[in-house]
mmCIF file of C-alpha atoms in Angstrom:
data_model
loop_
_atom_site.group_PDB
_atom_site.id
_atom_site.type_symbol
_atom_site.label_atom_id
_atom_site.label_comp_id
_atom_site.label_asym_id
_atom_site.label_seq_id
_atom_site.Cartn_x
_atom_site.Cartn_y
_atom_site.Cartn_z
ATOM 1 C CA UNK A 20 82.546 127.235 96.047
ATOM 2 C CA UNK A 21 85.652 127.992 94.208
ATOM 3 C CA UNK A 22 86.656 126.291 90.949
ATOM 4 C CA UNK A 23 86.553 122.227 91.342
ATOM 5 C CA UNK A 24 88.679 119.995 89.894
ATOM 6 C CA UNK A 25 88.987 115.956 90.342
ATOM 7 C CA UNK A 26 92.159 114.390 90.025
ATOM 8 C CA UNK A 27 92.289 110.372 89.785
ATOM 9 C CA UNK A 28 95.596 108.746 90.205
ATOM 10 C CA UNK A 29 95.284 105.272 88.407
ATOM 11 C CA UNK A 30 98.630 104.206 87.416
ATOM 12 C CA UNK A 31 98.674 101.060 89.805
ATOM 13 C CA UNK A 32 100.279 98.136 88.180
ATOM 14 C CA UNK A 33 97.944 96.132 89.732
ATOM 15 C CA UNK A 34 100.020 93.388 91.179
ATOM 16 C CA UNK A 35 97.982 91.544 93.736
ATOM 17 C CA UNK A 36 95.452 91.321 91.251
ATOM 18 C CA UNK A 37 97.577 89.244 88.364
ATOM 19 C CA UNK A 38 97.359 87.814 86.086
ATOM 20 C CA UNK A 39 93.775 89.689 85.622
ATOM 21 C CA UNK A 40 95.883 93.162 85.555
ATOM 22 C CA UNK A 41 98.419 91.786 82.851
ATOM 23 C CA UNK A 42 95.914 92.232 80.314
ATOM 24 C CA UNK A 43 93.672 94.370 81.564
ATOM 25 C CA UNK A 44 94.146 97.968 83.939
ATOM 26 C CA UNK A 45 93.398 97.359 87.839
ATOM 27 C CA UNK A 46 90.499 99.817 87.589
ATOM 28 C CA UNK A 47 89.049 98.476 84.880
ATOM 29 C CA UNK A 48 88.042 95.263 86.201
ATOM 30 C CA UNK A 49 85.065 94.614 86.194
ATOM 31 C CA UNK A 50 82.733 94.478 89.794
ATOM 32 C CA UNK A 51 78.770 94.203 90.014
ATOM 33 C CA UNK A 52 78.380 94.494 86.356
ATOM 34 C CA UNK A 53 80.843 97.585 85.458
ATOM 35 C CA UNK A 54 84.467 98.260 85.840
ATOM 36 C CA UNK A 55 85.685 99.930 89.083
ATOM 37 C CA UNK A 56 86.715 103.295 87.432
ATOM 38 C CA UNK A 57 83.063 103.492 86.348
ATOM 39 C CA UNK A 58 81.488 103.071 89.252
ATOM 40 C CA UNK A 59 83.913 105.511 90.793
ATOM 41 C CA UNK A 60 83.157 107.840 87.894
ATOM 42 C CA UNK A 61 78.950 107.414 87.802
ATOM 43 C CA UNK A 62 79.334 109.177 91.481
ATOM 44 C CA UNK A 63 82.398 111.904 90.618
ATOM 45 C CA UNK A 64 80.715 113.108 87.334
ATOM 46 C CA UNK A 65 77.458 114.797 88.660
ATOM 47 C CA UNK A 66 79.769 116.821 90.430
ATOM 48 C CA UNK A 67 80.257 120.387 90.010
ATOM 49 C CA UNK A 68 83.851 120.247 88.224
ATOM 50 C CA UNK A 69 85.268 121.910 85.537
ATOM 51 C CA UNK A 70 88.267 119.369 84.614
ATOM 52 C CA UNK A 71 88.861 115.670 85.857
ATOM 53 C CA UNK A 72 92.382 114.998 85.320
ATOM 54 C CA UNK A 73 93.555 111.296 85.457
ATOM 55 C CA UNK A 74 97.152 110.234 86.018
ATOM 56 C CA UNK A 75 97.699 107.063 84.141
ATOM 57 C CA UNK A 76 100.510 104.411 83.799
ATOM 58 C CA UNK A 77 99.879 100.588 82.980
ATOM 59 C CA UNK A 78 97.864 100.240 80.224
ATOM 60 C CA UNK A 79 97.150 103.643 80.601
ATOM 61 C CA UNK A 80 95.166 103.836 76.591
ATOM 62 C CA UNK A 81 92.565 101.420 78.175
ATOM 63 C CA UNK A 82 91.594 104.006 80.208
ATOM 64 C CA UNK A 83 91.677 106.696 78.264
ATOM 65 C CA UNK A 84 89.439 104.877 75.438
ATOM 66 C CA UNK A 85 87.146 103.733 78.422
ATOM 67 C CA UNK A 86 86.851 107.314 79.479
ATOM 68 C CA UNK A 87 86.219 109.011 76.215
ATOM 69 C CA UNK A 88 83.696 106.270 75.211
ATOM 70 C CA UNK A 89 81.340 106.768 78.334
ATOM 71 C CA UNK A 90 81.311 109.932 79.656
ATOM 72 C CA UNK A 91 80.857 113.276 78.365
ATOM 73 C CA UNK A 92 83.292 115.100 80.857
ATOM 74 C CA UNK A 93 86.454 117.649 79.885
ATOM 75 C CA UNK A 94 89.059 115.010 80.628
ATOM 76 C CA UNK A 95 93.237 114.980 80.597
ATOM 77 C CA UNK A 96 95.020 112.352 81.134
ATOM 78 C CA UNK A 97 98.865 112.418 82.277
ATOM 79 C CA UNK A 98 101.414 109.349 82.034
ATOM 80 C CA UNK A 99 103.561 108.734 84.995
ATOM 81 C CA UNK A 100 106.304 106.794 84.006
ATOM 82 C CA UNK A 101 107.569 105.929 86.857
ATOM 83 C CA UNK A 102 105.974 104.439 89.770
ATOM 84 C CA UNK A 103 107.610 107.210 92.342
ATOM 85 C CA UNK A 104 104.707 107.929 94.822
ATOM 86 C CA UNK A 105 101.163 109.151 95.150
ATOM 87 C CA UNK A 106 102.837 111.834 96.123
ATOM 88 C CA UNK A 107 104.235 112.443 92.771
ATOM 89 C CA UNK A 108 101.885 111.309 91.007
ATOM 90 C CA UNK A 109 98.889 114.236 92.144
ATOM 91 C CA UNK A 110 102.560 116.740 91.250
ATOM 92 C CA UNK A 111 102.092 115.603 87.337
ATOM 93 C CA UNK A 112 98.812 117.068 87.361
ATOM 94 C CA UNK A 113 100.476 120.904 88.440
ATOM 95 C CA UNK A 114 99.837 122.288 84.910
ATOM 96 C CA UNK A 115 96.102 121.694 85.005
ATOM 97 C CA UNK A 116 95.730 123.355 88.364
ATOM 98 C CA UNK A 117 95.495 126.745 89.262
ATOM 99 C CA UNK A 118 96.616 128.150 93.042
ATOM 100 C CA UNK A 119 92.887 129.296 94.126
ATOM 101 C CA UNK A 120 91.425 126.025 92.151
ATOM 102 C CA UNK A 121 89.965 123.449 95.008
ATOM 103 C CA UNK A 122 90.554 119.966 94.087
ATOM 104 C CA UNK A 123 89.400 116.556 94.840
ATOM 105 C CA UNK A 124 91.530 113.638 95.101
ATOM 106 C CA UNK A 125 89.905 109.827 94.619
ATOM 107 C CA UNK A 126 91.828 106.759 94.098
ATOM 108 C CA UNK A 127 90.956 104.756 91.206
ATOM 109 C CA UNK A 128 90.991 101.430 92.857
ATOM 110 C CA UNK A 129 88.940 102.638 95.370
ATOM 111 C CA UNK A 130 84.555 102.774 96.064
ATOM 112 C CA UNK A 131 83.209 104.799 98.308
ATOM 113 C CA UNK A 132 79.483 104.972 99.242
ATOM 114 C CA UNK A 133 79.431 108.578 100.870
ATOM 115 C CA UNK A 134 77.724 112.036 99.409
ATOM 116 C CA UNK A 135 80.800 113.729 97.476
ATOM 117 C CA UNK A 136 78.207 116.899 96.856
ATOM 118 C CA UNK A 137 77.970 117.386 100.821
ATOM 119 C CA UNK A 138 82.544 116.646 100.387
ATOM 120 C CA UNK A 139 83.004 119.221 98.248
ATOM 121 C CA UNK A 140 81.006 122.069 99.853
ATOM 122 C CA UNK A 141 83.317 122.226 103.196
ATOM 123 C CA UNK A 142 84.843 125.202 103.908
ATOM 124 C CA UNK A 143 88.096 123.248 105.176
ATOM 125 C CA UNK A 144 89.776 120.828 103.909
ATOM 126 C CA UNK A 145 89.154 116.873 104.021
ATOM 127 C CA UNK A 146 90.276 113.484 104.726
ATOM 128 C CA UNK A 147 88.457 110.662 104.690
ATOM 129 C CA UNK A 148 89.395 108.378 107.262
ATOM 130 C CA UNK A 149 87.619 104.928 109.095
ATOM 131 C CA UNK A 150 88.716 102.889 111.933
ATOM 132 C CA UNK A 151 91.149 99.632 111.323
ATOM 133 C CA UNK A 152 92.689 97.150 112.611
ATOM 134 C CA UNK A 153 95.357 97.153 111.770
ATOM 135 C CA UNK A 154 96.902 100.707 110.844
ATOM 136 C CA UNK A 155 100.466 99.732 110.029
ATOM 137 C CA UNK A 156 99.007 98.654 106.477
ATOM 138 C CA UNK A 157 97.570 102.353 106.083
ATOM 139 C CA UNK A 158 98.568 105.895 105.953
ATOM 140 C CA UNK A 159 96.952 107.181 109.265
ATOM 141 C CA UNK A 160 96.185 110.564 110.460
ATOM 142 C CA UNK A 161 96.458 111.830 114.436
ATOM 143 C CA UNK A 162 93.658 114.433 115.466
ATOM 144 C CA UNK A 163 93.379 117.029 118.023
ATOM 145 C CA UNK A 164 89.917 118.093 118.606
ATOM 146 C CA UNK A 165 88.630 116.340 114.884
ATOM 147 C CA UNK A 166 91.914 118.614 113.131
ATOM 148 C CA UNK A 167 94.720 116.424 111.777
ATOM 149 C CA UNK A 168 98.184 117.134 113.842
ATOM 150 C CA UNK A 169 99.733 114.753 111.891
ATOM 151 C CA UNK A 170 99.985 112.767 108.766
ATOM 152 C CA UNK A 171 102.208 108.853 108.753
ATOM 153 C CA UNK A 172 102.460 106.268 105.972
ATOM 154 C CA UNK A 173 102.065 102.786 107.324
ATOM 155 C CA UNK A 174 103.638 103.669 110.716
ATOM 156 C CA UNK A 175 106.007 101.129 111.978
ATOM 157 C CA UNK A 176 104.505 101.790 115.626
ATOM 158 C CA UNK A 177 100.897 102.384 117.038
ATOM 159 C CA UNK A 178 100.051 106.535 116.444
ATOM 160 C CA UNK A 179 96.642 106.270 115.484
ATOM 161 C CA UNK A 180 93.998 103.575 114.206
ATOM 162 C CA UNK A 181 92.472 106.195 111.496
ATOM 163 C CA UNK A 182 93.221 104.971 108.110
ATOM 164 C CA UNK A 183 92.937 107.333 105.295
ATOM 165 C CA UNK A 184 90.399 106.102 102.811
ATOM 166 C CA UNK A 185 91.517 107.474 99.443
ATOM 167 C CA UNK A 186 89.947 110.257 99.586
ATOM 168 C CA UNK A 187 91.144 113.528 100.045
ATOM 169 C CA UNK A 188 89.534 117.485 99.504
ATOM 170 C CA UNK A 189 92.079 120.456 99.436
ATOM 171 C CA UNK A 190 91.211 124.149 99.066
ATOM 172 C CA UNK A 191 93.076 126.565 97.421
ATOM 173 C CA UNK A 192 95.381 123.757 96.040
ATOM 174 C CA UNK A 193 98.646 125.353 95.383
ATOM 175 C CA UNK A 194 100.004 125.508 98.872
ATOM 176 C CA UNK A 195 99.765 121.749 98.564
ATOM 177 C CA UNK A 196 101.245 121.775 95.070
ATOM 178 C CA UNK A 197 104.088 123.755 96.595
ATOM 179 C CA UNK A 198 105.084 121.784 99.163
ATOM 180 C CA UNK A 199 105.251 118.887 96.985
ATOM 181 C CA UNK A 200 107.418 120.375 95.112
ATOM 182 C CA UNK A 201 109.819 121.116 97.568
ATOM 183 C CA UNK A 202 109.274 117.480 98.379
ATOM 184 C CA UNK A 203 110.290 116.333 95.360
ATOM 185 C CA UNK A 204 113.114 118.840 94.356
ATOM 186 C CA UNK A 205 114.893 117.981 97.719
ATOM 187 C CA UNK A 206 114.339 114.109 97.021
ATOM 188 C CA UNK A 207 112.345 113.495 100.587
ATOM 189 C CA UNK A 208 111.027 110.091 100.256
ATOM 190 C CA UNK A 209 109.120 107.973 102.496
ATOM 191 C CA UNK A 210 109.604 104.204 102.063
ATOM 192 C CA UNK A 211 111.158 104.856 98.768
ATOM 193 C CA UNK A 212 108.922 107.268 96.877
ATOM 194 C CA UNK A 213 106.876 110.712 97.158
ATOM 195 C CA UNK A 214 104.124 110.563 99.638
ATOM 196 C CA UNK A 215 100.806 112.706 99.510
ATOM 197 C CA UNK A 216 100.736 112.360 103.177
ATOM 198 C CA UNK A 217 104.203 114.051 103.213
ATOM 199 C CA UNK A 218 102.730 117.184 101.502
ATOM 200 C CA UNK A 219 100.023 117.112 103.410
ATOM 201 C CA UNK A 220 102.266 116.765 106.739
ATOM 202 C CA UNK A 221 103.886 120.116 105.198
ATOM 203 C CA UNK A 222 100.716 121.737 104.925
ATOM 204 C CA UNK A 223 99.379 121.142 108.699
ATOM 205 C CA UNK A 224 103.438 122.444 109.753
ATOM 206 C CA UNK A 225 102.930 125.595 107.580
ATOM 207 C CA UNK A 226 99.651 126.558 109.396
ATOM 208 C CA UNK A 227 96.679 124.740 106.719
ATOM 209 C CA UNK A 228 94.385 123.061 108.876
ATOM 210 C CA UNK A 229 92.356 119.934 107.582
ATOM 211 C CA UNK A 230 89.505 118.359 109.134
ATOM 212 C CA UNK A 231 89.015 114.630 109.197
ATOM 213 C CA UNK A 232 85.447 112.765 108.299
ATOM 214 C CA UNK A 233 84.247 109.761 108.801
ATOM 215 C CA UNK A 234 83.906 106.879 105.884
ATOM 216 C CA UNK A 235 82.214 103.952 106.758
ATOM 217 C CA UNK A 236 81.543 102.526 103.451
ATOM 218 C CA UNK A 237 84.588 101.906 101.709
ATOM 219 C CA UNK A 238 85.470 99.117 99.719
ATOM 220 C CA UNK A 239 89.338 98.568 98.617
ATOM 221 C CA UNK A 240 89.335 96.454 95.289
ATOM 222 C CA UNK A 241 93.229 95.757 95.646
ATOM 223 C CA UNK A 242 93.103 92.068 96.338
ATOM 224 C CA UNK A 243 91.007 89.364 94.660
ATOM 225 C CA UNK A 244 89.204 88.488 97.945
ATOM 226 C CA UNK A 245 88.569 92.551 98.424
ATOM 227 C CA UNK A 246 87.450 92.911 95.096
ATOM 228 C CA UNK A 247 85.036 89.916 95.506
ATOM 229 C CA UNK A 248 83.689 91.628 98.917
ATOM 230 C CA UNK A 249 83.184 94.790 96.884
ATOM 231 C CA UNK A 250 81.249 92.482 94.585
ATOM 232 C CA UNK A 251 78.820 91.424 97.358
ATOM 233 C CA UNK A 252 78.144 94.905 98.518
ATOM 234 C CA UNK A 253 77.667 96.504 95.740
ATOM 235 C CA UNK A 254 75.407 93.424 94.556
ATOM 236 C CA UNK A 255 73.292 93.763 97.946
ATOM 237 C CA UNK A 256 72.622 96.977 97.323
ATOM 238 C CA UNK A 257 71.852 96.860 93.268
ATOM 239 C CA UNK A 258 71.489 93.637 92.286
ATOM 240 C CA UNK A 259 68.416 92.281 90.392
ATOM 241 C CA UNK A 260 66.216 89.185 91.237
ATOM 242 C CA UNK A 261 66.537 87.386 87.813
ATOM 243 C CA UNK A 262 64.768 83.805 86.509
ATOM 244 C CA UNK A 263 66.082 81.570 83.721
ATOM 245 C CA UNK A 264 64.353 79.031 82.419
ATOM 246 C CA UNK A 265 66.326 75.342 83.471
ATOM 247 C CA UNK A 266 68.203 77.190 85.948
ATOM 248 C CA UNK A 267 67.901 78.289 89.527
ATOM 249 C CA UNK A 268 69.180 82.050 90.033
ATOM 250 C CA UNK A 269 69.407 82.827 93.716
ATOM 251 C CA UNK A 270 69.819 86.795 94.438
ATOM 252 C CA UNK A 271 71.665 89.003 94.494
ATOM 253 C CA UNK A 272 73.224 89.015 91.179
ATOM 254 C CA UNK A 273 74.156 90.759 87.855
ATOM 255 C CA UNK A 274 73.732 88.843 84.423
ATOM 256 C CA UNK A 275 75.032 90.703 81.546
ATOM 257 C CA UNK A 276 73.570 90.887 78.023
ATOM 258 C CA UNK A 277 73.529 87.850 75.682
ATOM 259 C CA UNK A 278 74.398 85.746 78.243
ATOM 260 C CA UNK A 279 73.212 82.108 78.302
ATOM 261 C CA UNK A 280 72.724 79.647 81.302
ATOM 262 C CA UNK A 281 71.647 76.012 81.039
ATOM 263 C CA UNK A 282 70.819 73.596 83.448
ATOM 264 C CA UNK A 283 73.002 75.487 86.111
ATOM 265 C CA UNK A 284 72.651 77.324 90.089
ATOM 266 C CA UNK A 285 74.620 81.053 90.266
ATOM 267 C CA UNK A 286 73.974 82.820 93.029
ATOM 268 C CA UNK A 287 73.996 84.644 95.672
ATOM 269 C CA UNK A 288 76.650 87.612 95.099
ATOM 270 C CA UNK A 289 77.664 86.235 91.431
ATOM 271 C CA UNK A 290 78.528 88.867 88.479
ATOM 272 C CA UNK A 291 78.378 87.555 84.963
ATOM 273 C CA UNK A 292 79.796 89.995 81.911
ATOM 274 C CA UNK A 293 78.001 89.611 78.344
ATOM 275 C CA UNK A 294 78.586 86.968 76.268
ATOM 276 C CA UNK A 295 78.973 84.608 78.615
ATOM 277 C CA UNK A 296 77.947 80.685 78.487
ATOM 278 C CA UNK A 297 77.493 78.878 81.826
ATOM 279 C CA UNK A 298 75.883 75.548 81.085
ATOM 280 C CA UNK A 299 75.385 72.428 84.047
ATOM 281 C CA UNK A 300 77.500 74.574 86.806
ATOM 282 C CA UNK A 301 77.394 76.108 90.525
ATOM 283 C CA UNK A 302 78.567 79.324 91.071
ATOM 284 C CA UNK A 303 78.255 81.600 94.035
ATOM 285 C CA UNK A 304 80.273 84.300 95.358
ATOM 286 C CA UNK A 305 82.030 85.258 91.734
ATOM 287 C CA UNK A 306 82.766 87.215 89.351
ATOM 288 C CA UNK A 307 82.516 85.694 85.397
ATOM 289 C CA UNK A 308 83.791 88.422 82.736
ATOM 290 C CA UNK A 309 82.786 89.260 79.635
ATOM 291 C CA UNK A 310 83.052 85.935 76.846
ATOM 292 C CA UNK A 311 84.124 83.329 79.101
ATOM 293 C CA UNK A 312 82.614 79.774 79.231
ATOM 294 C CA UNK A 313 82.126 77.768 82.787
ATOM 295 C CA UNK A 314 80.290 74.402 81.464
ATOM 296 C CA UNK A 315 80.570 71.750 84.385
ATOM 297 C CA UNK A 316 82.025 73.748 87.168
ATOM 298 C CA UNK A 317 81.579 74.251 90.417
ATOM 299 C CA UNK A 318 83.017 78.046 91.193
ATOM 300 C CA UNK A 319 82.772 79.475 94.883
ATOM 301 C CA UNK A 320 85.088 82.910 95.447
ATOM 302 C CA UNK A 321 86.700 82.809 91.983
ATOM 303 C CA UNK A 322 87.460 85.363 89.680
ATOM 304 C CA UNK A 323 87.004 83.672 85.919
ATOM 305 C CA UNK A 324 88.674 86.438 83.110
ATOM 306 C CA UNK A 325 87.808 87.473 79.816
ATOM 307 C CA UNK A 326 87.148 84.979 77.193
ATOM 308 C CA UNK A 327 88.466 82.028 79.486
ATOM 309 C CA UNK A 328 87.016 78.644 79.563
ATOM 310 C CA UNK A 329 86.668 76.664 82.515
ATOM 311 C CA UNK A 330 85.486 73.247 82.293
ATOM 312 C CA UNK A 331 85.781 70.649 84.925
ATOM 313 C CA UNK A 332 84.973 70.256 89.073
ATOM 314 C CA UNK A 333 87.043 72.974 90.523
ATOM 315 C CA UNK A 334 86.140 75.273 93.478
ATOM 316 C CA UNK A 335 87.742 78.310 93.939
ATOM 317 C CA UNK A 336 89.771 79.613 90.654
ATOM 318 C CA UNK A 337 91.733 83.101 90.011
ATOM 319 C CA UNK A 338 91.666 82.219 86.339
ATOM 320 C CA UNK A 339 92.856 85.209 83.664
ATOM 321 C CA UNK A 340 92.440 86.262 80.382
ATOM 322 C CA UNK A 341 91.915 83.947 77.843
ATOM 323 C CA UNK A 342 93.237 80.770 79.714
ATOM 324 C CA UNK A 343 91.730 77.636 78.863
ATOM 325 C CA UNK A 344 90.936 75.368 82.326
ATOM 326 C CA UNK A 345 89.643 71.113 81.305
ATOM 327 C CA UNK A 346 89.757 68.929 83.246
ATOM 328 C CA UNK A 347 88.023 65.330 82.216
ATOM 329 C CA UNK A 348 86.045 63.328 84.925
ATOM 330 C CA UNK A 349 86.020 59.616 85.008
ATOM 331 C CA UNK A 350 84.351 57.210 87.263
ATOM 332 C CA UNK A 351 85.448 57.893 90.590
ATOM 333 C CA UNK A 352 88.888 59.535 89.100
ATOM 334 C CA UNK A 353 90.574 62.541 87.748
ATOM 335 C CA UNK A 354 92.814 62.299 83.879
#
């Protein structure tokens, strides 16, 4: 295998997922105990690469300080200003890559439960791709005997029911750096901005052939009720039977440290971040971040942010940093 190098576009704004992402970078939220980006990067760092490159934009230094403070990896990290494109995005990275280097491409805001060492081994390049319903939300790829004829961004008609999954392996990488240059210098857009799939389309008409795989296990953290679902996987698969005294804790689930629960039912598929006080509440299907308090609650499919409080007979809240949430219960009323 030629020289490897992983290149993680997380600029993403963020904005399905506000107000969480005014305060805090989409892949940094936190899911099953950890933020996104590190469950992305506890797969991608065992990996046999020599640089992981990371293209940054909103609250780009909170990923940078995350990055430097957990894993011991030769990192750069490259500021795209402006939102123009995936597309142009993977093009910032051009200085760290060399023409024979392969590369890796993951999205940031993006978990997938595949083998990456078995990825990066083919001798062609990769896309990872799964089935959909509904492909005009997707870029899609068209095959011909399991090669890709063709690449389309969220096509306005039915071509193919393959989504790409957000992940993507390229050999010898500077015949796709190439053509999105000449993308870029000739200002082809697609929907407004610089596709990926557009340089990959190049690639396919200049000869390259790339296979498509299978991904069945991909989880899109993009929305709050995808980011919940990505919760309850990942919880089924490593979450920890726990028992509190006072409390009933029904599994799956992920408690944090110094976290204290009184008199209170979580569970299943609930995430609580450290420092956390839950006292005389239900809450199932949610995620509870780091310092926030839920006292009298009842919290099914929320998302509760840092250092928020919550107190009072709710349901289902999307509650963000630092908000305070009372409400005061009187006989048979609401005030």
């Amino acid at each position: 295998m030629k020289n490897l190098k992983v290149i993680l576009p997380v600029a993403g704004s963020g904005t399905r997922l506000r107000p969480h992402t005014f305060t805090t970078s989409k892949v940094l939220l936190m899911v099953a105990g950890k933020p996104i980006l590190g469950h992305i990067m506890e797969t991608v760092q065992h990996l046999p690469a020599s640089e992981f490159i990371f293209i940054t934009g909103h609250l780009g230094k909170q990923i940078e300080t995350y990055i430097k403070n957990s894993f011991r990896i030769k990192a750069h990290f490259i500021e795209q200003k402006e939102q123009l494109g995936l597309g142009h995005a993977i093009y910032l990275a051009k200085d760290y890559i060399e023409p024979n280097d392969d590369i890796l491409i993951l999205l940031g805001d993006t978990i997938l439960d595949i083998n990456l060492n078995e990825v990066v081994k083919s001798k062609d390049s990769l896309v990872g791709v799964k089935e959909v319903n509904d492909p005009s939300r997707f870029g899609v790829v068209e095959l011909v005997d399991k090669k890709v004829k063709g690449f389309i961004e969220k096509p306005d008609r039915f071509v193919s029911n393959l989504a790409i999954v957000g992940i993507y392996f390229i050999k010898e990488a500077g015949t796709l750096f190439e053509a999105l240059e000449e993308i870029i210098r000739k200002d082809l857009r697609t929907r407004g901005e610089f596709q990926l799939t557009d340089g990959l389309q190049t690639l396919i008409e200049k000869g390259n052939k790339i296979s498509a795989f299978p991904v069945e296990g991909w989880f899109d953290c993009g929305k709050p009720e995808t980011l919940l679902a990505t919760n309850k996987y990942l919880l089924k698969k490593y979450g920890k039977e726990q028992n509190i005294a006072g409390s009933l804790i029904i599994p799956p689930v992920f408690i944090g440290e110094n976290v204290k629960i009184e008199r209170s039912i979580l569970g299943p598929y609930v995430s609580v971040g450290e420092n956390c006080y839950i006292s005389d509440s239900i809450i199932k299907n949610s995620i509870v971040n780091i310092n926030a308090t839920v006292k009298t609650s009842i919290l099914i499919n929320s998302i509760i942010g840092e250092s928020a409080l919550v107190n009072g007979g709710f349901e289902s809240l999307n509650v963000g940093d630092f908000s305070q949430i009372v409400q005061n219960l009187v006989v048979g009323k609401k005030v």
